[in-house]
PDB file of C-alpha atoms and ligand atoms in Angstrom:
ATOM      1  CA  MET A   1     104.050  64.279  82.228  1.00 38.00           C
ATOM      2  CA  THR A   2     103.854  65.987  84.759  1.00 39.00           C
ATOM      3  CA  PRO A   3     100.406  64.740  87.233  1.00 42.00           C
ATOM      4  CA  GLU A   4      98.345  67.591  88.559  1.00 42.00           C
ATOM      5  CA  ARG A   5      98.763  66.527  92.361  1.00 40.00           C
ATOM      6  CA  ARG A   6      95.611  67.163  94.475  1.00 42.00           C
ATOM      7  CA  PRO A   7      96.087  66.898  97.293  1.00 41.00           C
ATOM      8  CA  ASP A   8      93.014  67.686  98.581  1.00 40.00           C
ATOM      9  CA  GLY A   9      91.941  64.182  97.238  1.00 46.00           C
ATOM     10  CA  ASP A  10      89.342  64.537  93.926  1.00 55.00           C
ATOM     11  CA  LEU A  11      90.898  62.303  91.668  1.00 62.00           C
ATOM     12  CA  ASP A  12      90.749  64.033  87.997  1.00 57.00           C
ATOM     13  CA  ARG A  13      88.901  61.737  85.518  1.00 54.00           C
ATOM     14  CA  SER A  14      89.297  64.869  82.776  1.00 52.00           C
ATOM     15  CA  PRO A  15      90.686  63.783  79.520  1.00 49.00           C
ATOM     16  CA  GLY A  16      94.677  63.682  78.768  1.00 49.00           C
ATOM     17  CA  ARG A  17      95.673  62.871  82.165  1.00 52.00           C
ATOM     18  CA  ASP A  18      96.940  60.061  81.987  1.00 56.00           C
ATOM     19  CA  GLN A  19      94.435  57.758  83.326  1.00 61.00           C
ATOM     20  CA  ASP A  20      95.340  54.495  81.533  1.00 84.00           C
ATOM     21  CA  ARG A  21      98.653  54.080  84.292  1.00 95.00           C
ATOM     22  CA  ARG A  22      96.802  52.711  87.491  1.00 97.00           C
ATOM     23  CA  VAL A  23      97.943  51.758  90.399  1.00 98.00           C
ATOM     24  CA  ASP A  24      96.803  49.096  93.558  1.00 98.00           C
ATOM     25  CA  LEU A  25      98.361  50.820  97.206  1.00 98.00           C
ATOM     26  CA  HIS A  26      97.017  47.195  99.256  1.00 98.00           C
ATOM     27  CA  ALA A  27      98.170  43.848  98.742  1.00 98.00           C
ATOM     28  CA  HIS A  28      99.274  41.257 100.967  1.00 97.00           C
ATOM     29  CA  THR A  29     102.192  38.089 100.331  1.00 95.00           C
ATOM     30  CA  THR A  30     102.690  35.069 102.018  1.00 90.00           C
ATOM     31  CA  ALA A  31     105.165  37.330 104.419  1.00 91.00           C
ATOM     32  CA  SER A  32     101.764  37.406 105.804  1.00 89.00           C
ATOM     33  CA  ASP A  33      97.764  36.375 105.322  1.00 87.00           C
ATOM     34  CA  GLY A  34      98.099  36.625 101.598  1.00 90.00           C
ATOM     35  CA  SER A  35      97.726  33.026  99.495  1.00 89.00           C
ATOM     36  CA  LEU A  36     100.966  34.182  96.946  1.00 94.00           C
ATOM     37  CA  ARG A  37     104.540  34.717  97.044  1.00 94.00           C
ATOM     38  CA  PRO A  38     105.878  38.337  96.529  1.00 97.00           C
ATOM     39  CA  THR A  39     106.755  36.809  92.264  1.00 98.00           C
ATOM     40  CA  LYS A  40     102.919  35.304  92.327  1.00 98.00           C
ATOM     41  CA  LEU A  41     101.658  38.652  92.675  1.00 98.00           C
ATOM     42  CA  VAL A  42     103.552  41.077  90.923  1.00 98.00           C
ATOM     43  CA  ALA A  43     102.986  39.186  87.742  1.00 98.00           C
ATOM     44  CA  MET A  44     100.066  39.384  88.509  1.00 98.00           C
ATOM     45  CA  ALA A  45      99.966  43.230  89.046  1.00 98.00           C
ATOM     46  CA  GLY A  46     101.869  42.931  85.008  1.00 97.00           C
ATOM     47  CA  GLU A  47      99.131  40.659  83.948  1.00 96.00           C
ATOM     48  CA  ARG A  48      96.556  42.847  85.050  1.00 96.00           C
ATOM     49  CA  GLY A  49      98.044  46.250  83.437  1.00 96.00           C
ATOM     50  CA  LEU A  50      99.503  48.140  87.009  1.00 97.00           C
ATOM     51  CA  ALA A  51     102.004  50.615  86.484  1.00 97.00           C
ATOM     52  CA  ALA A  52     103.130  50.484  90.634  1.00 98.00           C
ATOM     53  CA  LEU A  53     101.829  47.971  93.225  1.00 98.00           C
ATOM     54  CA  ALA A  54     102.751  48.585  97.470  1.00 98.00           C
ATOM     55  CA  VAL A  55     103.323  45.350  98.826  1.00 98.00           C
ATOM     56  CA  THR A  56     100.752  46.360 102.394  1.00 98.00           C
ATOM     57  CA  ASP A  57     102.042  42.675 104.798  1.00 97.00           C
ATOM     58  CA  HIS A  58     101.141  43.475 108.460  1.00 95.00           C
ATOM     59  CA  ASP A  59     104.106  43.839 110.384  1.00 96.00           C
ATOM     60  CA  THR A  60     106.889  42.837 107.835  1.00 96.00           C
ATOM     61  CA  THR A  61     108.335  44.112 105.387  1.00 97.00           C
ATOM     62  CA  ALA A  62     109.895  40.565 104.657  1.00 96.00           C
ATOM     63  CA  ALA A  63     108.581  40.821 100.595  1.00 97.00           C
ATOM     64  CA  LEU A  64     109.684  43.290  99.696  1.00 98.00           C
ATOM     65  CA  ASP A  65     113.555  42.317  98.635  1.00 98.00           C
ATOM     66  CA  GLU A  66     111.441  39.134  96.067  1.00 98.00           C
ATOM     67  CA  ALA A  67     109.056  41.895  94.796  1.00 98.00           C
ATOM     68  CA  ALA A  68     111.565  44.449  93.890  1.00 98.00           C
ATOM     69  CA  ALA A  69     112.935  41.634  92.221  1.00 98.00           C
ATOM     70  CA  ALA A  70     110.530  40.540  90.514  1.00 98.00           C
ATOM     71  CA  ALA A  71     108.693  44.048  90.183  1.00 98.00           C
ATOM     72  CA  ALA A  72     112.588  44.870  87.960  1.00 97.00           C
ATOM     73  CA  GLN A  73     111.653  41.948  85.380  1.00 97.00           C
ATOM     74  CA  HIS A  74     108.148  42.757  84.975  1.00 96.00           C
ATOM     75  CA  GLY A  75     108.586  46.744  84.387  1.00 96.00           C
ATOM     76  CA  ILE A  76     107.189  47.605  87.059  1.00 97.00           C
ATOM     77  CA  GLU A  77     107.115  50.262  90.116  1.00 98.00           C
ATOM     78  CA  LEU A  78     106.913  47.857  93.666  1.00 98.00           C
ATOM     79  CA  VAL A  79     106.484  50.746  96.703  1.00 98.00           C
ATOM     80  CA  SER A  80     108.004  49.901  99.747  1.00 98.00           C
ATOM     81  CA  GLY A  81     104.990  49.441 101.956  1.00 98.00           C
ATOM     82  CA  ILE A  82     103.563  48.212 105.561  1.00 98.00           C
ATOM     83  CA  GLU A  83     100.364  48.113 106.699  1.00 98.00           C
ATOM     84  CA  LEU A  84     100.938  48.014 111.065  1.00 98.00           C
ATOM     85  CA  ASN A  85      98.211  46.848 113.615  1.00 97.00           C
ATOM     86  CA  VAL A  86      97.289  50.087 116.288  1.00 98.00           C
ATOM     87  CA  GLU A  87      96.292  50.409 119.344  1.00 97.00           C
ATOM     88  CA  HIS A  88      92.850  51.161 119.120  1.00 96.00           C
ATOM     89  CA  PRO A  89      89.429  50.238 120.761  1.00 94.00           C
ATOM     90  CA  GLY A  90      88.141  49.617 117.039  1.00 94.00           C
ATOM     91  CA  ARG A  91      90.082  48.522 114.589  1.00 95.00           C
ATOM     92  CA  PHE A  92      92.957  50.802 113.715  1.00 98.00           C
ATOM     93  CA  HIS A  93      95.768  49.489 110.698  1.00 98.00           C
ATOM     94  CA  LEU A  94      98.209  52.657 109.903  1.00 98.00           C
ATOM     95  CA  LEU A  95      99.460  51.997 106.225  1.00 98.00           C
ATOM     96  CA  GLY A  96     103.438  53.058 105.505  1.00 98.00           C
ATOM     97  CA  TYR A  97     104.631  53.570 101.474  1.00 98.00           C
ATOM     98  CA  LEU A  98     107.804  54.848 100.734  1.00 98.00           C
ATOM     99  CA  PHE A  99     109.496  54.757 103.373  1.00 98.00           C
ATOM    100  CA  ASP A 100     113.446  52.757 103.081  1.00 98.00           C
ATOM    101  CA  PRO A 101     112.917  48.955 104.902  1.00 98.00           C
ATOM    102  CA  ASN A 102     116.307  48.755 106.335  1.00 97.00           C
ATOM    103  CA  GLU A 103     115.829  51.838 108.366  1.00 98.00           C
ATOM    104  CA  ASP A 104     117.323  50.876 111.970  1.00 98.00           C
ATOM    105  CA  ARG A 105     114.363  51.983 114.860  1.00 98.00           C
ATOM    106  CA  LEU A 106     111.786  50.599 111.871  1.00 98.00           C
ATOM    107  CA  SER A 107     112.943  47.804 111.695  1.00 98.00           C
ATOM    108  CA  HIS A 108     114.338  46.342 115.710  1.00 98.00           C
ATOM    109  CA  ARG A 109     110.126  47.033 116.409  1.00 98.00           C
ATOM    110  CA  LEU A 110     109.179  45.055 113.309  1.00 98.00           C
ATOM    111  CA  THR A 111     111.443  42.101 114.660  1.00 97.00           C
ATOM    112  CA  TYR A 112     109.901  42.670 117.813  1.00 97.00           C
ATOM    113  CA  LEU A 113     106.030  42.100 116.972  1.00 96.00           C
ATOM    114  CA  GLN A 114     106.890  39.090 114.672  1.00 94.00           C
ATOM    115  CA  GLU A 115     109.103  37.810 117.905  1.00 95.00           C
ATOM    116  CA  TYR A 116     105.636  38.746 120.268  1.00 96.00           C
ATOM    117  CA  ARG A 117     103.559  37.267 117.733  1.00 95.00           C
ATOM    118  CA  ALA A 118     105.220  34.052 117.559  1.00 94.00           C
ATOM    119  CA  SER A 119     105.179  33.559 121.601  1.00 97.00           C
ATOM    120  CA  ARG A 120     102.099  34.612 121.576  1.00 97.00           C
ATOM    121  CA  ASN A 121     100.836  31.461 118.408  1.00 97.00           C
ATOM    122  CA  ASP A 122     103.120  29.567 121.708  1.00 97.00           C
ATOM    123  CA  ARG A 123     100.701  30.825 124.256  1.00 98.00           C
ATOM    124  CA  MET A 124      97.106  30.227 122.548  1.00 98.00           C
ATOM    125  CA  ILE A 125      98.306  26.755 121.184  1.00 98.00           C
ATOM    126  CA  GLU A 126      99.216  26.339 125.000  1.00 98.00           C
ATOM    127  CA  LYS A 127      95.968  27.375 126.039  1.00 98.00           C
ATOM    128  CA  MET A 128      93.760  25.548 123.893  1.00 98.00           C
ATOM    129  CA  GLN A 129      95.801  22.024 124.702  1.00 98.00           C
ATOM    130  CA  ALA A 130      94.684  22.661 128.774  1.00 97.00           C
ATOM    131  CA  GLY A 131      91.267  23.178 127.096  1.00 96.00           C
ATOM    132  CA  GLY A 132      91.892  19.548 125.881  1.00 96.00           C
ATOM    133  CA  LEU A 133      91.910  20.973 122.190  1.00 97.00           C
ATOM    134  CA  PRO A 134      94.535  18.421 119.803  1.00 95.00           C
ATOM    135  CA  ILE A 135      96.602  21.533 118.339  1.00 97.00           C
ATOM    136  CA  THR A 136      99.686  21.442 117.972  1.00 97.00           C
ATOM    137  CA  LEU A 137     102.272  23.509 116.381  1.00 96.00           C
ATOM    138  CA  ALA A 138     102.860  22.300 114.206  1.00 95.00           C
ATOM    139  CA  ASP A 139      99.437  21.227 112.657  1.00 96.00           C
ATOM    140  CA  VAL A 140      98.951  25.076 112.702  1.00 95.00           C
ATOM    141  CA  ILE A 141     102.397  26.036 110.624  1.00 93.00           C
ATOM    142  CA  ALA A 142     100.733  23.704 108.765  1.00 91.00           C
ATOM    143  CA  GLU A 143      98.509  26.072 107.610  1.00 88.00           C
ATOM    144  CA  ALA A 144     100.428  28.609 107.059  1.00 82.00           C
ATOM    145  CA  GLY A 145     102.509  29.698 103.455  1.00 69.00           C
ATOM    146  CA  GLY A 146     105.610  29.856 105.013  1.00 72.00           C
ATOM    147  CA  GLY A 147     105.079  33.565 106.196  1.00 75.00           C
ATOM    148  CA  LEU A 148     103.780  34.940 109.613  1.00 83.00           C
ATOM    149  CA  ILE A 149     101.417  32.716 111.908  1.00 90.00           C
ATOM    150  CA  GLY A 150      98.211  34.074 113.193  1.00 91.00           C
ATOM    151  CA  ARG A 151      95.136  32.650 114.641  1.00 94.00           C
ATOM    152  CA  PRO A 152      93.499  32.104 110.819  1.00 90.00           C
ATOM    153  CA  HIS A 153      95.892  29.224 110.915  1.00 92.00           C
ATOM    154  CA  MET A 154      94.589  28.162 114.520  1.00 96.00           C
ATOM    155  CA  ALA A 155      90.961  28.400 112.454  1.00 95.00           C
ATOM    156  CA  LEU A 156      92.569  25.327 110.022  1.00 93.00           C
ATOM    157  CA  ALA A 157      94.006  23.723 111.904  1.00 96.00           C
ATOM    158  CA  LEU A 158      91.007  23.568 113.923  1.00 97.00           C
ATOM    159  CA  MET A 159      88.847  22.494 110.750  1.00 96.00           C
ATOM    160  CA  ARG A 160      90.919  20.495 109.950  1.00 96.00           C
ATOM    161  CA  LYS A 161      90.914  17.952 113.741  1.00 96.00           C
ATOM    162  CA  GLY A 162      87.326  18.070 113.072  1.00 96.00           C
ATOM    163  CA  ILE A 163      86.801  19.888 116.430  1.00 97.00           C
ATOM    164  CA  VAL A 164      85.019  22.821 114.016  1.00 97.00           C
ATOM    165  CA  LYS A 165      82.936  23.070 111.382  1.00 97.00           C
ATOM    166  CA  SER A 166      83.861  26.711 109.946  1.00 94.00           C
ATOM    167  CA  THR A 167      86.601  28.647 110.724  1.00 93.00           C
ATOM    168  CA  GLN A 168      84.193  31.310 111.688  1.00 95.00           C
ATOM    169  CA  GLU A 169      82.539  28.415 114.313  1.00 97.00           C
ATOM    170  CA  ALA A 170      86.485  28.493 115.687  1.00 97.00           C
ATOM    171  CA  PHE A 171      86.946  32.079 116.129  1.00 97.00           C
ATOM    172  CA  ASP A 172      83.278  32.554 117.210  1.00 98.00           C
ATOM    173  CA  ARG A 173      83.852  30.074 120.083  1.00 98.00           C
ATOM    174  CA  PHE A 174      87.704  30.392 120.974  1.00 98.00           C
ATOM    175  CA  LEU A 175      90.151  32.827 118.870  1.00 98.00           C
ATOM    176  CA  ALA A 176      87.761  35.638 119.208  1.00 96.00           C
ATOM    177  CA  ASP A 177      88.677  38.986 121.096  1.00 93.00           C
ATOM    178  CA  GLY A 178      87.779  38.061 124.327  1.00 93.00           C
ATOM    179  CA  GLY A 179      87.859  34.888 123.808  1.00 96.00           C
ATOM    180  CA  PRO A 180      88.652  31.591 126.057  1.00 97.00           C
ATOM    181  CA  TYR A 181      91.774  31.121 124.248  1.00 98.00           C
ATOM    182  CA  HIS A 182      92.806  34.740 122.762  1.00 98.00           C
ATOM    183  CA  VAL A 183      95.864  36.944 123.845  1.00 97.00           C
ATOM    184  CA  PRO A 184      96.135  39.743 122.707  1.00 94.00           C
ATOM    185  CA  LYS A 185      99.292  40.893 120.167  1.00 93.00           C
ATOM    186  CA  GLU A 186     101.580  43.275 120.815  1.00 95.00           C
ATOM    187  CA  LYS A 187     100.174  46.977 119.300  1.00 96.00           C
ATOM    188  CA  VAL A 188     101.903  50.172 118.092  1.00 98.00           C
ATOM    189  CA  THR A 189     100.223  53.042 119.688  1.00 98.00           C
ATOM    190  CA  PRO A 190      99.330  55.608 116.661  1.00 98.00           C
ATOM    191  CA  GLU A 191     101.545  57.834 117.423  1.00 98.00           C
ATOM    192  CA  GLU A 192     104.574  55.298 117.942  1.00 98.00           C
ATOM    193  CA  GLY A 193     103.206  54.045 114.438  1.00 98.00           C
ATOM    194  CA  ILE A 194     102.535  57.360 112.460  1.00 98.00           C
ATOM    195  CA  ARG A 195     106.914  58.577 114.290  1.00 98.00           C
ATOM    196  CA  LEU A 196     108.385  55.161 112.531  1.00 98.00           C
ATOM    197  CA  ILE A 197     106.781  55.429 109.072  1.00 98.00           C
ATOM    198  CA  ARG A 198     107.993  58.945 109.581  1.00 98.00           C
ATOM    199  CA  GLN A 199     111.422  59.144 110.970  1.00 98.00           C
ATOM    200  CA  ALA A 200     112.170  55.925 108.086  1.00 98.00           C
ATOM    201  CA  GLY A 201     111.268  58.531 105.363  1.00 98.00           C
ATOM    202  CA  GLY A 202     107.822  57.018 104.183  1.00 98.00           C
ATOM    203  CA  VAL A 203     103.430  58.259 104.734  1.00 98.00           C
ATOM    204  CA  PRO A 204     101.787  57.249 106.711  1.00 98.00           C
ATOM    205  CA  VAL A 205      98.136  56.025 106.171  1.00 98.00           C
ATOM    206  CA  VAL A 206      95.212  55.031 107.292  1.00 98.00           C
ATOM    207  CA  ALA A 207      93.313  51.823 105.929  1.00 98.00           C
ATOM    208  CA  HIS A 208      90.288  51.076 105.979  1.00 98.00           C
ATOM    209  CA  PRO A 209      88.901  54.275 108.163  1.00 98.00           C
ATOM    210  CA  THR A 210      85.337  51.808 108.862  1.00 98.00           C
ATOM    211  CA  THR A 211      87.081  49.534 111.301  1.00 98.00           C
ATOM    212  CA  LEU A 212      87.865  52.249 113.596  1.00 98.00           C
ATOM    213  CA  ARG A 213      84.082  52.322 114.377  1.00 97.00           C
ATOM    214  CA  LEU A 214      83.798  56.233 114.701  1.00 97.00           C
ATOM    215  CA  ALA A 215      80.580  58.242 112.993  1.00 95.00           C
ATOM    216  CA  PRO A 216      81.836  61.217 111.283  1.00 95.00           C
ATOM    217  CA  ASP A 217      82.754  63.681 113.133  1.00 97.00           C
ATOM    218  CA  ALA A 218      84.039  61.382 115.638  1.00 98.00           C
ATOM    219  CA  LEU A 219      86.231  60.296 112.842  1.00 98.00           C
ATOM    220  CA  GLU A 220      87.648  63.293 111.170  1.00 98.00           C
ATOM    221  CA  ALA A 221      88.334  64.794 115.348  1.00 98.00           C
ATOM    222  CA  GLU A 222      90.189  61.451 115.409  1.00 98.00           C
ATOM    223  CA  LEU A 223      91.704  62.214 112.075  1.00 98.00           C
ATOM    224  CA  ARG A 224      92.933  65.473 112.747  1.00 98.00           C
ATOM    225  CA  LYS A 225      94.600  64.808 116.457  1.00 98.00           C
ATOM    226  CA  LEU A 226      96.971  62.362 113.690  1.00 98.00           C
ATOM    227  CA  LYS A 227      97.340  64.514 111.436  1.00 98.00           C
ATOM    228  CA  ASP A 228      98.436  67.265 113.783  1.00 98.00           C
ATOM    229  CA  ILE A 229     101.581  64.770 114.631  1.00 98.00           C
ATOM    230  CA  GLY A 230     103.256  63.432 110.721  1.00 98.00           C
ATOM    231  CA  LEU A 231      99.426  61.769 109.926  1.00 98.00           C
ATOM    232  CA  GLY A 232      99.218  61.750 105.415  1.00 98.00           C
ATOM    233  CA  GLY A 233      96.499  60.274 104.248  1.00 98.00           C
ATOM    234  CA  ILE A 234      93.324  58.301 103.870  1.00 98.00           C
ATOM    235  CA  GLU A 235      92.404  55.554 102.619  1.00 98.00           C
ATOM    236  CA  CYS A 236      89.655  56.687 101.192  1.00 98.00           C
ATOM    237  CA  TYR A 237      88.823  54.442  96.826  1.00 98.00           C
ATOM    238  CA  TYR A 238      89.044  50.837  98.842  1.00 98.00           C
ATOM    239  CA  SER A 239      87.621  47.333  97.857  1.00 97.00           C
ATOM    240  CA  GLN A 240      84.533  47.487 100.163  1.00 96.00           C
ATOM    241  CA  HIS A 241      83.856  51.101 100.529  1.00 97.00           C
ATOM    242  CA  THR A 242      80.411  51.518  99.430  1.00 96.00           C
ATOM    243  CA  PRO A 243      80.512  54.875  97.283  1.00 95.00           C
ATOM    244  CA  GLU A 244      78.678  56.411 100.394  1.00 96.00           C
ATOM    245  CA  GLN A 245      81.545  55.572 102.238  1.00 97.00           C
ATOM    246  CA  GLN A 246      84.448  55.933  99.974  1.00 97.00           C
ATOM    247  CA  GLN A 247      82.471  60.151  99.004  1.00 97.00           C
ATOM    248  CA  GLU A 248      82.472  60.695 103.296  1.00 97.00           C
ATOM    249  CA  PHE A 249      86.879  59.701 103.456  1.00 98.00           C
ATOM    250  CA  VAL A 250      87.180  61.670 100.029  1.00 98.00           C
ATOM    251  CA  ASP A 251      85.455  65.116 101.885  1.00 98.00           C
ATOM    252  CA  ILE A 252      87.514  64.431 105.018  1.00 98.00           C
ATOM    253  CA  ALA A 253      90.216  63.573 103.010  1.00 98.00           C
ATOM    254  CA  ARG A 254      90.454  67.488 101.259  1.00 98.00           C
ATOM    255  CA  ARG A 255      89.379  69.429 104.801  1.00 98.00           C
ATOM    256  CA  LEU A 256      92.144  67.586 106.007  1.00 98.00           C
ATOM    257  CA  ASP A 257      94.664  68.043 103.145  1.00 98.00           C
ATOM    258  CA  LEU A 258      95.839  64.274 103.543  1.00 98.00           C
ATOM    259  CA  VAL A 259      96.513  62.060 100.511  1.00 98.00           C
ATOM    260  CA  ALA A 260      93.418  60.456  99.746  1.00 98.00           C
ATOM    261  CA  THR A 261      95.163  57.270  98.703  1.00 98.00           C
ATOM    262  CA  GLY A 262      93.556  53.639  97.711  1.00 98.00           C
ATOM    263  CA  GLY A 263      93.978  49.841  97.417  1.00 98.00           C
ATOM    264  CA  SER A 264      92.203  47.087  96.580  1.00 98.00           C
ATOM    265  CA  ASP A 265      93.955  44.953  99.887  1.00 98.00           C
ATOM    266  CA  PHE A 266      93.796  41.740  97.869  1.00 98.00           C
ATOM    267  CA  HIS A 267      94.893  38.329 100.309  1.00 94.00           C
ATOM    268  CA  GLY A 268      94.210  35.920  97.381  1.00 93.00           C
ATOM    269  CA  ALA A 269      92.880  32.206  98.491  1.00 85.00           C
ATOM    270  CA  SER A 270      91.725  34.161 102.134  1.00 79.00           C
ATOM    271  CA  LYS A 271      89.893  36.388 100.130  1.00 87.00           C
ATOM    272  CA  PRO A 272      88.355  35.016  97.085  1.00 89.00           C
ATOM    273  CA  HIS A 273      86.003  38.028  96.232  1.00 94.00           C
ATOM    274  CA  VAL A 274      88.707  40.885  96.108  1.00 96.00           C
ATOM    275  CA  TYR A 275      90.778  40.923  93.339  1.00 95.00           C
ATOM    276  CA  LEU A 276      94.128  43.013  92.425  1.00 97.00           C
ATOM    277  CA  GLY A 277      93.644  46.396  91.018  1.00 97.00           C
ATOM    278  CA  GLY A 278      89.968  46.064  92.458  1.00 96.00           C
ATOM    279  CA  VAL A 279      89.255  49.232  93.158  1.00 95.00           C
ATOM    280  CA  VAL A 280      87.539  53.173  91.003  1.00 93.00           C
ATOM    281  CA  ASP A 281      86.040  51.593  88.148  1.00 89.00           C
ATOM    282  CA  GLY A 282      87.871  48.043  89.236  1.00 92.00           C
ATOM    283  CA  ARG A 283      91.176  49.119  86.869  1.00 93.00           C
ATOM    284  CA  GLY A 284      93.344  50.399  90.622  1.00 96.00           C
ATOM    285  CA  VAL A 285      93.705  53.916  91.262  1.00 97.00           C
ATOM    286  CA  PRO A 286      94.870  56.351  89.251  1.00 96.00           C
ATOM    287  CA  TYR A 287      99.264  56.865  89.040  1.00 97.00           C
ATOM    288  CA  ALA A 288      98.522  60.368  90.480  1.00 96.00           C
ATOM    289  CA  VAL A 289      97.689  59.322  93.735  1.00 97.00           C
ATOM    290  CA  LEU A 290     101.419  57.740  93.937  1.00 98.00           C
ATOM    291  CA  GLU A 291     102.748  61.348  92.244  1.00 97.00           C
ATOM    292  CA  ALA A 292     100.736  62.749  95.378  1.00 98.00           C
ATOM    293  CA  LEU A 293     102.323  60.457  98.214  1.00 98.00           C
ATOM    294  CA  ARG A 294     105.891  60.796  97.586  1.00 98.00           C
ATOM    295  CA  ALA A 295     105.054  64.429  97.545  1.00 98.00           C
ATOM    296  CA  ALA A 296     103.970  64.691 100.505  1.00 98.00           C
ATOM    297  CA  ARG A 297     107.272  63.238 101.652  1.00 96.00           C
ATOM    298  CA  GLU A 298     109.247  64.903 104.553  1.00 74.00           C
TER     299      GLU A 298
HETATM  300  P1  AMP B 301      95.997  37.712 114.597  1.00 94.03           P
HETATM  301  O1  AMP B 301      96.984  38.562 113.497  1.00 94.03           O
HETATM  302  O2  AMP B 301      96.763  36.544 114.823  1.00 94.03           O
HETATM  303  O3  AMP B 301      95.903  38.549 115.674  1.00 94.03           O
HETATM  304  O4  AMP B 301      94.454  37.530 112.921  1.00 94.03           O
HETATM  305  C1  AMP B 301      93.978  38.889 112.945  1.00 94.03           C
HETATM  306  C2  AMP B 301      92.709  37.764 111.595  1.00 94.03           C
HETATM  307  O5  AMP B 301      92.174  36.807 112.557  1.00 94.03           O
HETATM  308  C3  AMP B 301      92.320  38.419 110.545  1.00 94.03           C
HETATM  309  O6  AMP B 301      92.873  39.458 109.621  1.00 94.03           O
HETATM  310  C4  AMP B 301      91.098  38.256 110.883  1.00 94.03           C
HETATM  311  O7  AMP B 301      91.134  37.585 109.185  1.00 94.03           O
HETATM  312  C5  AMP B 301      90.652  37.024 111.655  1.00 94.03           C
HETATM  313  N1  AMP B 301      90.034  37.604 112.965  1.00 94.03           N
HETATM  314  C6  AMP B 301      90.027  38.048 113.846  1.00 94.03           C
HETATM  315  N2  AMP B 301      88.967  38.483 114.433  1.00 94.03           N
HETATM  316  C7  AMP B 301      88.035  37.610 113.606  1.00 94.03           C
HETATM  317  C8  AMP B 301      86.340  37.163 113.767  1.00 94.03           C
HETATM  318  N3  AMP B 301      85.859  37.179 115.069  1.00 94.03           N
HETATM  319  N4  AMP B 301      86.639  36.544 113.052  1.00 94.03           N
HETATM  320  C9  AMP B 301      86.869  35.779 111.981  1.00 94.03           C
HETATM  321  N5  AMP B 301      88.322  36.258 111.641  1.00 94.03           N
HETATM  322  C10 AMP B 301      89.038  37.055 112.797  1.00 94.03           C
HETATM  323 ZN1   ZN B 302      96.128  40.605 105.796  1.00 94.03          ZN
HETATM  324 FE1   FE B 303      93.790  45.727 107.431  1.00 94.03          FE
HETATM  325 FE1   FE B 304      95.486  44.736 104.255  1.00 94.03          FE
END
């Protein structure tokens, strides 16, 4: 069947509309801060009966090759994805879908972001050592799953050393934005992020809009500006949205003619309350959402 395209954000719940094919468009692997290797994540998507999965690691596409190979084995469609950190007074994450991970400008920029992160980790550890905290890069690496390293791993290392009792205490005392040992990451601007994903043939989507920390009117105004420069969708269906938030974002997507997308933001052990496919009615987003994203490619 041809799924009806409804980029206005309405989920078509009428019978016979292929409701049984579900997708999860937001999940992390060990290439960033998820706890499952790409192969394991895809196997779990198979167990959950998902028809398609987007792997959306933070600032890296390193998991996509392994995930694609596993997806072929399980008969699942693998959607190339990413979640970029974007400059913003709030927390702005930009998802990208259906792009070519080998496109030059995108892959060069991602390489730079990863190198910058590594040097930033070094600087944060130097600052902690200078401040008298006995923590080394090796301690931090030991807490990571072999992928990207960041503050959560520093927090775990500090806890393992008995310097703090919880990872939250590590953030509150040392690692939070503006904290004594924090060094900012390099991020893309909204314009650059949108351009990078579009240039690589993909569709940019604002993730979990609540974290932009904008009132509804300001949020809609901001999304309208982003749409003018190439934004394709809004993540409306999300494991941590209330029904009211979901409706607010679906309404904005409809008014701005943006695709209403969704995903769980599965991370595994570090977010144990979030499960793969855990969005909409707990089974994932209808496949028609992926079709709408395809239609939104340029
Ligand atoms: P990084 O990418 O190294 O800057 O680490 C970002 C991650 O650190 C976020 O995804 C959160 O999991 C965690 N994080 C950042 N700020 C805080 C905070 N104030 N309290 C607890 N966790 C935080
Ligand atoms: Zn994450
Ligand atoms: Fe995010
Ligand atoms: Fe995420």
